[in-house]
């Protein structure tokens, strides 16, 4: 389980340390940084999948994603006596992402290439530092894998450092470049851990949404990100998952309704028998909210729970009356996975707060930088970034 998430220099997250529990609800006013927390977790996941630099480029590259405020706030600015003045940067450009759990910690530090580097990609971020350590906080003695620019070294069983002869490319995470299970088993463990994280963000429910159409189906223990394989995923829950929980989730939200999956020529389609209708409705006929709820049911009742499940604003287009049922589904998923929900639906947040082992993380953004509301620095988990 992750116990700490740390982000520095990413959009409004100038330096944010988030303590994580079993079931976490991230909330806060518009513009407080909720989506940025979600996106930074996705970026971390991309690092393990080899897509970090491309994902950053799609967001506008480092210049756009970097914290746009001053490097330091003077006392006078904090006291409201002076406005923030643009100053020349003194510190190197740096975007840092990291997490730690009971077993391992990981951090990556991205910067810009040196001016005299011959490259046509001067705005491509380069990876300056990347570390894996054991335990919750980085200490020199706890370091297991240590990357300094292109140089990578790992610690063997006796505790001696071994230098890896091949340099690591400036734009690749060491986790994707180097995968020798003998000399760096921790690297494989951390990489596989991150790769197992699952993200769901705004399922499409428009008239042409793939979830509405009949689709070729195979056993689907994990719902796709776009929900295209909804019918197959629901049928898989019925056959190898928890069919009683599936029926209960439908009945909880739409009392008296029944969900079915029909197949024709290998194509799977969702149909729903609703109270008061003489024929069942097909996927194309379901309301946006109903379809989105079914997608969330398929994601949350997965027969193959991930270590970490992240949901971004799952309440979108759901009627407030459905939110308690959704909260019960999320709480159920938290029995098998660590769950992080980004939300600003008061009813969903209130219902989740009543669940055991849940914690709310309320973000606020005074002076343009996101912080956790009412958090005393002493309550936050200890965190140390690797230095360049
Ligand atoms: N490079 C940057 N430096 C500093 N702040 C930035 C930067 N880029 C964006 N921001 C600000 O960061 C804030 C956080 O945005 P984010 O989308 O995470 O908010 P949110 O909590 O998800 O809001 P909403 O509820 O409206 O979706 C925004 O107010 C945005 O103006
Ligand atoms: Mg947002």
XYZ file of N, CA, C and O in Angstrom, residues 2-20 26 33 36-45 47 52 94-101 104-110 131 133 136-138 194 197 308 338 340 361 363 370 372 380-386:
276
model
N 0.442 2.277 -0.745
C 1.165 3.545 -0.732
C 0.813 4.300 0.546
O -0.345 4.372 0.927
N 1.806 4.879 1.175
C 1.531 5.669 2.374
C 1.764 7.156 2.127
O 1.200 7.981 2.834
N 2.597 7.481 1.123
C 2.891 8.882 0.843
C 2.981 9.101 -0.656
O 3.577 8.299 -1.375
N 2.399 10.225 -1.098
C 2.571 10.669 -2.480
C 3.213 12.046 -2.389
O 2.790 12.872 -1.580
N 4.242 12.286 -3.192
C 4.939 13.573 -3.115
C 5.089 14.151 -4.515
O 5.440 13.435 -5.456
N 4.788 15.446 -4.645
C 4.874 16.117 -5.946
C 5.489 17.491 -5.717
O 5.097 18.187 -4.783
N 6.423 17.884 -6.562
C 6.990 19.235 -6.446
C 7.183 19.818 -7.828
O 7.699 19.152 -8.737
N 6.731 21.056 -8.010
C 6.969 21.775 -9.265
C 6.029 21.408 -10.381
O 6.297 21.727 -11.532
N 4.920 20.738 -10.075
C 3.966 20.374 -11.128
C 2.730 21.255 -10.995
O 1.971 21.134 -10.042
N 2.509 22.138 -11.958
C 1.382 23.082 -11.946
C 1.283 23.782 -10.585
O 2.272 24.304 -10.105
N 0.089 23.737 -9.977
C -0.031 24.457 -8.704
C 0.537 23.646 -7.529
O 0.529 24.103 -6.399
N 1.016 22.443 -7.792
C 1.569 21.615 -6.714
C 3.046 21.961 -6.542
O 3.932 21.274 -7.038
N 3.286 23.067 -5.865
C 4.647 23.554 -5.718
C 5.460 22.581 -4.881
O 6.584 22.241 -5.215
N 4.880 22.122 -3.815
C 5.507 21.092 -2.976
C 4.368 20.507 -2.153
O 3.879 21.131 -1.217
N 3.914 19.332 -2.547
C 2.767 18.741 -1.865
C 3.111 17.330 -1.417
O 3.548 16.510 -2.213
N 2.930 17.083 -0.132
C 3.133 15.744 0.423
C 1.770 15.261 0.889
O 1.142 15.902 1.729
N 1.295 14.164 0.314
C -0.049 13.683 0.636
C 0.051 12.362 1.390
O 0.606 11.397 0.863
N -0.479 12.296 2.616
C -0.505 11.010 3.308
C -1.657 10.173 2.755
O -2.749 10.694 2.547
N -1.422 8.913 2.476
C -2.480 8.088 1.891
C -2.875 6.967 2.833
O -2.034 6.394 3.532
N -9.993 12.895 -2.406
C -9.336 14.187 -2.602
C -10.385 15.189 -3.057
O -11.051 14.972 -4.071
N -6.389 22.144 -7.242
C -5.302 21.239 -7.603
C -5.663 19.764 -7.607
O -4.789 18.902 -7.720
N -4.722 18.072 -10.797
C -3.262 18.011 -10.907
C -2.708 16.833 -10.096
O -1.745 16.197 -10.514
N -3.321 16.552 -8.944
C -2.884 15.384 -8.166
C -3.157 14.112 -8.967
O -2.300 13.225 -9.090
N -4.362 14.056 -9.559
C -4.711 12.901 -10.377
C -3.705 12.735 -11.526
O -3.181 11.644 -11.774
N -3.428 13.862 -12.199
C -2.536 13.770 -13.358
C -1.114 13.437 -12.968
O -0.398 12.755 -13.708
N -0.672 13.901 -11.807
C 0.705 13.563 -11.432
C 0.830 12.077 -11.113
O 1.858 11.467 -11.389
N -0.240 11.491 -10.556
C -0.199 10.038 -10.345
C -0.134 9.301 -11.685
O 0.569 8.306 -11.831
N -0.885 9.820 -12.641
C -0.838 9.212 -13.981
C 0.541 9.338 -14.597
O 1.015 8.429 -15.274
N 1.185 10.487 -14.366
C 2.535 10.667 -14.904
C 3.494 9.653 -14.282
O 4.343 9.078 -14.969
N 3.348 9.432 -12.979
C 4.190 8.421 -12.326
C 3.967 7.054 -12.980
O 4.919 6.315 -13.246
N 2.688 6.747 -13.235
C 2.385 5.466 -13.873
C 3.001 5.408 -15.271
O 3.499 4.364 -15.697
N 5.737 6.790 -16.159
C 7.182 6.579 -16.036
C 7.499 5.082 -16.105
O 8.449 4.664 -16.769
N 6.398 8.692 -20.050
C 6.381 9.917 -19.240
C 6.637 11.169 -20.067
O 5.885 12.142 -20.003
N 12.888 22.082 -12.155
C 12.781 20.738 -11.621
C 11.330 20.346 -11.374
O 10.580 21.081 -10.742
N 10.951 19.222 -11.937
C 9.627 18.639 -11.683
C 9.884 17.293 -11.027
O 10.567 16.445 -11.593
N 9.375 17.139 -9.809
C 9.688 15.914 -9.074
C 8.420 15.178 -8.671
O 7.455 15.797 -8.232
N 8.452 13.860 -8.830
C 7.320 13.019 -8.479
C 7.831 11.833 -7.688
O 8.897 11.301 -7.998
N 7.098 11.429 -6.679
C 7.545 10.259 -5.925
C 6.449 9.684 -5.057
O 5.406 10.296 -4.857
N 6.698 8.472 -4.579
C 5.767 7.866 -3.627
C 6.553 6.917 -2.753
O 7.679 6.523 -3.081
N 5.957 6.563 -1.621
C 6.569 5.492 -0.845
C 5.483 4.678 -0.181
O 4.346 5.126 -0.024
N 5.835 3.459 0.158
C 4.905 2.549 0.818
C 5.644 1.869 1.952
O 6.713 2.311 2.355
N 8.831 -0.051 -0.337
C 9.770 0.709 -1.161
C 9.323 2.151 -1.361
O 8.148 2.474 -1.211
N 10.276 2.965 -1.736
C 9.960 4.321 -2.162
C 10.599 4.553 -3.519
O 11.567 3.870 -3.895
N 10.045 5.508 -4.281
C 10.551 5.807 -5.617
C 10.413 7.308 -5.846
O 9.420 7.918 -5.440
N 11.407 7.912 -6.470
C 11.296 9.324 -6.844
C 12.012 9.560 -8.157
O 13.009 8.902 -8.470
N 11.460 10.514 -8.937
C 12.070 10.889 -10.210
C 12.127 12.411 -10.263
O 11.213 13.091 -9.797
N 13.220 12.931 -10.794
C 13.430 14.381 -10.877
C 13.731 14.726 -12.331
O 14.705 14.230 -12.909
N 12.863 15.557 -12.933
C 13.032 15.929 -14.337
C 13.485 17.376 -14.442
O 13.014 18.237 -13.700
N 15.531 7.329 -8.105
C 15.983 6.468 -6.997
C 14.886 5.516 -6.550
O 13.715 5.846 -6.598
N 14.353 3.210 -2.971
C 14.925 2.921 -1.657
C 13.991 1.991 -0.893
O 12.839 1.820 -1.264
N 9.969 3.805 4.147
C 9.145 4.961 3.776
C 9.913 6.225 3.401
O 9.423 7.028 2.611
N 11.107 6.432 3.964
C 11.813 7.694 3.718
C 13.197 7.425 3.124
O 13.889 6.489 3.530
N 13.570 8.257 2.151
C 14.877 8.120 1.517
C 15.998 8.453 2.513
O 16.009 9.527 3.112
N 3.791 -0.293 -10.046
C 3.236 0.917 -10.670
C 2.399 0.545 -11.891
O 1.353 1.127 -12.130
N -1.279 -0.180 -11.312
C -2.241 0.863 -10.914
C -3.272 1.035 -12.014
O -2.945 0.977 -13.197
N -3.788 -0.459 -6.677
C -4.260 0.906 -6.487
C -5.265 1.232 -7.585
O -4.996 1.027 -8.762
N -6.243 -0.488 -2.686
C -6.166 0.863 -2.152
C -6.898 1.761 -3.150
O -6.741 1.588 -4.358
N -8.239 5.685 -4.452
C -8.123 7.138 -4.383
C -9.195 7.738 -5.295
O -9.269 7.397 -6.460
N -8.941 14.300 1.966
C -7.817 15.218 1.838
C -8.375 16.458 1.143
O -8.713 16.412 -0.040
N -8.022 19.998 -0.408
C -6.963 20.860 -0.941
C -7.422 22.311 -0.926
O -8.615 22.609 -1.064
N -0.908 24.850 -4.131
C -1.815 23.921 -3.455
C -1.229 23.435 -2.140
O -0.038 23.119 -2.059
N -2.605 21.138 1.688
C -3.696 20.405 2.314
C -4.272 21.305 3.396
O -3.530 21.794 4.260
N 2.238 15.767 8.581
C 2.473 15.165 7.272
C 3.589 14.126 7.370
O 4.482 14.250 8.201
N 3.526 13.104 6.513
C 4.579 12.092 6.566
C 5.938 12.698 6.199
O 6.006 13.663 5.429
N 6.982 12.121 6.743
C 8.330 12.599 6.413
C 8.617 12.279 4.957
O 8.206 11.240 4.447
N 9.304 13.173 4.276
C 9.651 12.933 2.872
C 10.959 13.630 2.566
O 11.180 14.764 3.011
N 11.832 12.988 1.836
C 13.086 13.608 1.408
C 13.267 13.359 -0.071
O 13.163 12.224 -0.531
N 13.494 14.441 -0.833
C 13.778 14.280 -2.256
C 15.248 13.954 -2.446
O 16.084 14.469 -1.701
N 15.564 13.161 -3.455
C 16.979 12.984 -3.774
C 17.527 14.308 -4.326
O 16.793 15.038 -4.995
